[in-house]
mmCIF file with all atom_site columns, C-alpha atoms in Angstrom:
data_model
loop_
_atom_site.group_PDB
_atom_site.id
_atom_site.type_symbol
_atom_site.label_atom_id
_atom_site.label_alt_id
_atom_site.label_comp_id
_atom_site.label_asym_id
_atom_site.label_entity_id
_atom_site.label_seq_id
_atom_site.pdbx_PDB_ins_code
_atom_site.Cartn_x
_atom_site.Cartn_y
_atom_site.Cartn_z
_atom_site.occupancy
_atom_site.B_iso_or_equiv
_atom_site.pdbx_formal_charge
_atom_site.auth_seq_id
_atom_site.auth_comp_id
_atom_site.auth_asym_id
_atom_site.auth_atom_id
_atom_site.pdbx_PDB_model_num
ATOM 1   C CA . GLY U 1 1   ? -22.251 6.898   29.547  1.00 0.00 ? 37  GLY U CA 1
ATOM 2   C CA . GLU U 1 2   ? -23.137 3.488   28.174  1.00 0.00 ? 38  GLU U CA 1
ATOM 3   C CA . ARG U 1 3   ? -26.837 3.884   28.971  1.00 0.00 ? 39  ARG U CA 1
ATOM 4   C CA . ASP U 1 4   ? -27.175 6.823   26.590  1.00 0.00 ? 40  ASP U CA 1
ATOM 5   C CA . GLY U 1 5   ? -24.992 5.224   23.911  1.00 0.00 ? 41  GLY U CA 1
ATOM 6   C CA . GLY U 1 6   ? -22.169 7.712   24.357  1.00 0.00 ? 42  GLY U CA 1
ATOM 7   C CA . GLU U 1 7   ? -19.398 5.119   24.193  1.00 0.00 ? 43  GLU U CA 1
ATOM 8   C CA . TYR U 1 8   ? -20.891 3.583   21.071  1.00 0.00 ? 44  TYR U CA 1
ATOM 9   C CA . ARG U 1 9   ? -21.164 6.960   19.324  1.00 0.00 ? 45  ARG U CA 1
ATOM 10  C CA . ARG U 1 10  ? -17.607 7.869   20.307  1.00 0.00 ? 46  ARG U CA 1
ATOM 11  C CA . SER U 1 11  ? -16.314 4.539   18.991  1.00 0.00 ? 47  SER U CA 1
ATOM 12  C CA . LYS U 1 12  ? -17.949 5.280   15.627  1.00 0.00 ? 48  LYS U CA 1
ATOM 13  C CA . LEU U 1 13  ? -16.435 8.782   15.561  1.00 0.00 ? 49  LEU U CA 1
ATOM 14  C CA . PHE U 1 14  ? -12.981 7.410   16.381  1.00 0.00 ? 50  PHE U CA 1
ATOM 15  C CA . ASN U 1 15  ? -13.357 4.821   13.612  1.00 0.00 ? 51  ASN U CA 1
ATOM 16  C CA . LEU U 1 16  ? -13.982 7.642   11.118  1.00 0.00 ? 52  LEU U CA 1
ATOM 17  C CA . LEU U 1 17  ? -11.077 9.718   12.443  1.00 0.00 ? 53  LEU U CA 1
ATOM 18  C CA . PHE U 1 18  ? -8.776  6.679   12.291  1.00 0.00 ? 54  PHE U CA 1
ATOM 19  C CA . THR U 1 19  ? -9.790  6.067   8.664   1.00 0.00 ? 55  THR U CA 1
ATOM 20  C CA . LEU U 1 20  ? -9.026  9.652   7.663   1.00 0.00 ? 56  LEU U CA 1
ATOM 21  C CA . GLU U 1 21  ? -5.661  9.634   9.456   1.00 0.00 ? 57  GLU U CA 1
ATOM 22  C CA . MET U 1 22  ? -4.677  6.260   7.993   1.00 0.00 ? 58  MET U CA 1
ATOM 23  C CA . ASN U 1 23  ? -5.408  7.535   4.485   1.00 0.00 ? 59  ASN U CA 1
ATOM 24  C CA . ARG U 1 24  ? -3.401  10.694  5.165   1.00 0.00 ? 60  ARG U CA 1
ATOM 25  C CA . GLN U 1 25  ? -0.405  8.630   6.262   1.00 0.00 ? 61  GLN U CA 1
ATOM 26  C CA . LEU U 1 26  ? -0.737  6.256   3.316   1.00 0.00 ? 62  LEU U CA 1
ATOM 27  C CA . GLN U 1 27  ? -0.748  9.225   0.930   1.00 0.00 ? 63  GLN U CA 1
ATOM 28  C CA . GLU U 1 28  ? 2.417   10.592  2.564   1.00 0.00 ? 64  GLU U CA 1
ATOM 29  C CA . LEU U 1 29  ? 4.086   7.220   1.931   1.00 0.00 ? 65  LEU U CA 1
ATOM 30  C CA . SER U 1 30  ? 2.746   7.118   -1.657  1.00 0.00 ? 66  SER U CA 1
ATOM 31  C CA . CYS U 1 31  ? 0.891   3.900   -0.848  1.00 0.00 ? 67  CYS U CA 1
ATOM 32  C CA . THR U 1 32  ? -2.395  5.083   -2.379  1.00 0.00 ? 68  THR U CA 1
ATOM 33  C CA . ASP U 1 33  ? -0.981  5.268   -5.903  1.00 0.00 ? 69  ASP U CA 1
ATOM 34  C CA . ALA U 1 34  ? -2.267  2.309   -7.910  1.00 0.00 ? 70  ALA U CA 1
ATOM 35  C CA . SER U 1 35  ? -0.075  3.141   -10.926 1.00 0.00 ? 71  SER U CA 1
ATOM 36  C CA . PRO U 1 36  ? 2.823   0.819   -11.845 1.00 0.00 ? 72  PRO U CA 1
ATOM 37  C CA . GLN U 1 37  ? 5.180   3.206   -10.010 1.00 0.00 ? 73  GLN U CA 1
ATOM 38  C CA . GLY U 1 38  ? 2.997   3.166   -6.913  1.00 0.00 ? 74  GLY U CA 1
ATOM 39  C CA . ARG U 1 39  ? 2.943   0.625   -4.105  1.00 0.00 ? 75  ARG U CA 1
ATOM 40  C CA . GLY U 1 40  ? -0.313  -1.134  -4.795  1.00 0.00 ? 76  GLY U CA 1
ATOM 41  C CA . GLY U 1 41  ? -3.093  1.380   -4.260  1.00 0.00 ? 77  GLY U CA 1
ATOM 42  C CA . VAL U 1 42  ? -3.790  0.799   -0.563  1.00 0.00 ? 78  VAL U CA 1
ATOM 43  C CA . VAL U 1 43  ? -6.773  2.798   0.723   1.00 0.00 ? 79  VAL U CA 1
ATOM 44  C CA . CYS U 1 44  ? -8.919  2.730   3.863   1.00 0.00 ? 80  CYS U CA 1
ATOM 45  C CA . HIS U 1 45  ? -12.652 3.175   4.234   1.00 0.00 ? 81  HIS U CA 1
ATOM 46  C CA . ALA U 1 46  ? -15.052 3.337   7.152   1.00 0.00 ? 82  ALA U CA 1
ATOM 47  C CA . VAL U 1 47  ? -17.801 0.795   6.505   1.00 0.00 ? 83  VAL U CA 1
ATOM 48  C CA . ASN U 1 48  ? -21.230 0.754   8.140   1.00 0.00 ? 84  ASN U CA 1
ATOM 49  C CA . PRO U 1 49  ? -23.121 -2.448  7.300   1.00 0.00 ? 85  PRO U CA 1
ATOM 50  C CA . GLY U 1 50  ? -26.258 -1.214  9.046   1.00 0.00 ? 86  GLY U CA 1
ATOM 51  C CA . PHE U 1 51  ? -28.218 -3.130  11.658  1.00 0.00 ? 87  PHE U CA 1
ATOM 52  C CA . VAL U 1 52  ? -27.148 -6.760  11.132  1.00 0.00 ? 88  VAL U CA 1
ATOM 53  C CA . SER U 1 53  ? -28.679 -9.736  12.891  1.00 0.00 ? 89  SER U CA 1
ATOM 54  C CA . SER U 1 54  ? -25.646 -11.244 14.574  1.00 0.00 ? 90  SER U CA 1
ATOM 55  C CA . ASP U 1 55  ? -24.934 -12.758 17.965  1.00 0.00 ? 91  ASP U CA 1
ATOM 56  C CA . ILE U 1 56  ? -23.584 -9.511  19.432  1.00 0.00 ? 92  ILE U CA 1
ATOM 57  C CA . TYR U 1 57  ? -26.508 -9.145  21.871  1.00 0.00 ? 93  TYR U CA 1
ATOM 58  C CA . ARG U 1 58  ? -26.945 -12.842 22.639  1.00 0.00 ? 94  ARG U CA 1
ATOM 59  C CA . HIS U 1 59  ? -26.293 -12.404 26.371  1.00 0.00 ? 95  HIS U CA 1
ATOM 60  C CA . SER U 1 60  ? -28.062 -9.100  26.952  1.00 0.00 ? 96  SER U CA 1
ATOM 61  C CA . ALA U 1 61  ? -31.338 -9.338  25.071  1.00 0.00 ? 97  ALA U CA 1
ATOM 62  C CA . THR U 1 62  ? -34.556 -11.100 26.061  1.00 0.00 ? 98  THR U CA 1
ATOM 63  C CA . LYS U 1 63  ? -36.155 -13.665 23.738  1.00 0.00 ? 99  LYS U CA 1
ATOM 64  C CA . SER U 1 64  ? -38.897 -11.261 22.689  1.00 0.00 ? 100 SER U CA 1
ATOM 65  C CA . SER U 1 65  ? -36.461 -8.408  22.028  1.00 0.00 ? 101 SER U CA 1
ATOM 66  C CA . LYS U 1 66  ? -34.259 -10.786 20.006  1.00 0.00 ? 102 LYS U CA 1
ATOM 67  C CA . ARG U 1 67  ? -37.240 -11.646 17.784  1.00 0.00 ? 103 ARG U CA 1
ATOM 68  C CA . ILE U 1 68  ? -38.048 -7.978  17.244  1.00 0.00 ? 104 ILE U CA 1
ATOM 69  C CA . TYR U 1 69  ? -34.375 -7.191  16.671  1.00 0.00 ? 105 TYR U CA 1
ATOM 70  C CA . GLN U 1 70  ? -34.005 -9.951  14.082  1.00 0.00 ? 106 GLN U CA 1
ATOM 71  C CA . ALA U 1 71  ? -37.169 -8.887  12.255  1.00 0.00 ? 107 ALA U CA 1
ATOM 72  C CA . TRP U 1 72  ? -35.716 -5.416  11.599  1.00 0.00 ? 108 TRP U CA 1
ATOM 73  C CA . CYS U 1 73  ? -32.151 -6.467  10.853  1.00 0.00 ? 109 CYS U CA 1
ATOM 74  C CA . LYS U 1 74  ? -30.295 -7.437  7.736   1.00 0.00 ? 110 LYS U CA 1
ATOM 75  C CA . THR U 1 75  ? -28.876 -10.916 7.460   1.00 0.00 ? 111 THR U CA 1
ATOM 76  C CA . THR U 1 76  ? -25.134 -11.334 7.932   1.00 0.00 ? 112 THR U CA 1
ATOM 77  C CA . THR U 1 77  ? -24.846 -11.909 4.176   1.00 0.00 ? 113 THR U CA 1
ATOM 78  C CA . GLN U 1 78  ? -26.627 -8.628  3.447   1.00 0.00 ? 114 GLN U CA 1
ATOM 79  C CA . GLY U 1 79  ? -24.387 -6.842  5.930   1.00 0.00 ? 115 GLY U CA 1
ATOM 80  C CA . ALA U 1 80  ? -21.267 -8.302  4.329   1.00 0.00 ? 116 ALA U CA 1
ATOM 81  C CA . LEU U 1 81  ? -22.131 -6.885  0.909   1.00 0.00 ? 117 LEU U CA 1
ATOM 82  C CA . VAL U 1 82  ? -21.060 -3.356  1.884   1.00 0.00 ? 118 VAL U CA 1
ATOM 83  C CA . VAL U 1 83  ? -17.696 -4.679  3.076   1.00 0.00 ? 119 VAL U CA 1
ATOM 84  C CA . LEU U 1 84  ? -17.207 -6.440  -0.257  1.00 0.00 ? 120 LEU U CA 1
ATOM 85  C CA . GLU U 1 85  ? -18.198 -3.251  -2.094  1.00 0.00 ? 121 GLU U CA 1
ATOM 86  C CA . ALA U 1 86  ? -15.515 -1.317  -0.205  1.00 0.00 ? 122 ALA U CA 1
ATOM 87  C CA . ALA U 1 87  ? -12.931 -3.954  -1.121  1.00 0.00 ? 123 ALA U CA 1
ATOM 88  C CA . VAL U 1 88  ? -13.618 -4.242  -4.862  1.00 0.00 ? 124 VAL U CA 1
ATOM 89  C CA . ALA U 1 89  ? -15.507 -1.208  -6.211  1.00 0.00 ? 125 ALA U CA 1
ATOM 90  C CA . ASP U 1 90  ? -13.552 1.032   -8.587  1.00 0.00 ? 126 ASP U CA 1
ATOM 91  C CA . LEU U 1 91  ? -15.097 4.146   -7.028  1.00 0.00 ? 127 LEU U CA 1
ATOM 92  C CA . CYS U 1 92  ? -13.802 3.094   -3.622  1.00 0.00 ? 128 CYS U CA 1
ATOM 93  C CA . ALA U 1 93  ? -10.277 2.562   -4.933  1.00 0.00 ? 129 ALA U CA 1
ATOM 94  C CA . SER U 1 94  ? -10.151 6.009   -6.536  1.00 0.00 ? 130 SER U CA 1
ATOM 95  C CA . HIS U 1 95  ? -11.684 7.892   -3.590  1.00 0.00 ? 131 HIS U CA 1
ATOM 96  C CA . PRO U 1 96  ? -9.915  6.890   -0.351  1.00 0.00 ? 132 PRO U CA 1
ATOM 97  C CA . GLY U 1 97  ? -11.396 7.612   3.059   1.00 0.00 ? 133 GLY U CA 1
ATOM 98  C CA . ARG U 1 98  ? -15.036 7.152   2.112   1.00 0.00 ? 134 ARG U CA 1
ATOM 99  C CA . TYR U 1 99  ? -17.798 6.423   4.618   1.00 0.00 ? 135 TYR U CA 1
ATOM 100 C CA . ILE U 1 100 ? -19.719 3.581   3.001   1.00 0.00 ? 136 ILE U CA 1
ATOM 101 C CA . VAL U 1 101 ? -23.184 2.730   4.312   1.00 0.00 ? 137 VAL U CA 1
ATOM 102 C CA . ASN U 1 102 ? -25.354 -0.274  3.511   1.00 0.00 ? 138 ASN U CA 1
ATOM 103 C CA . SER U 1 103 ? -28.835 1.215   3.633   1.00 0.00 ? 139 SER U CA 1
#
């Protein structure tokens, strides 16, 4: 259930499975080929920015828990860096379906 984080964990698993399946389908369509004969080198990655201080818990957290939460979290800018890495890094383009973590 939600109290034990089961839905959250399943959503993360399904995100990974979706990424793998999307890359499989793109390869079948020859969309992952970045050569001039290819269709642009489209690839998918699962990206985990880590624990980012955003407004996601704004309605469910107490003031004290928000302060603790924000002290341990990355800024939104820090969290965005992993997304940018997935979009522009050469290694990411040549290895589709990666799980990229901002640690």
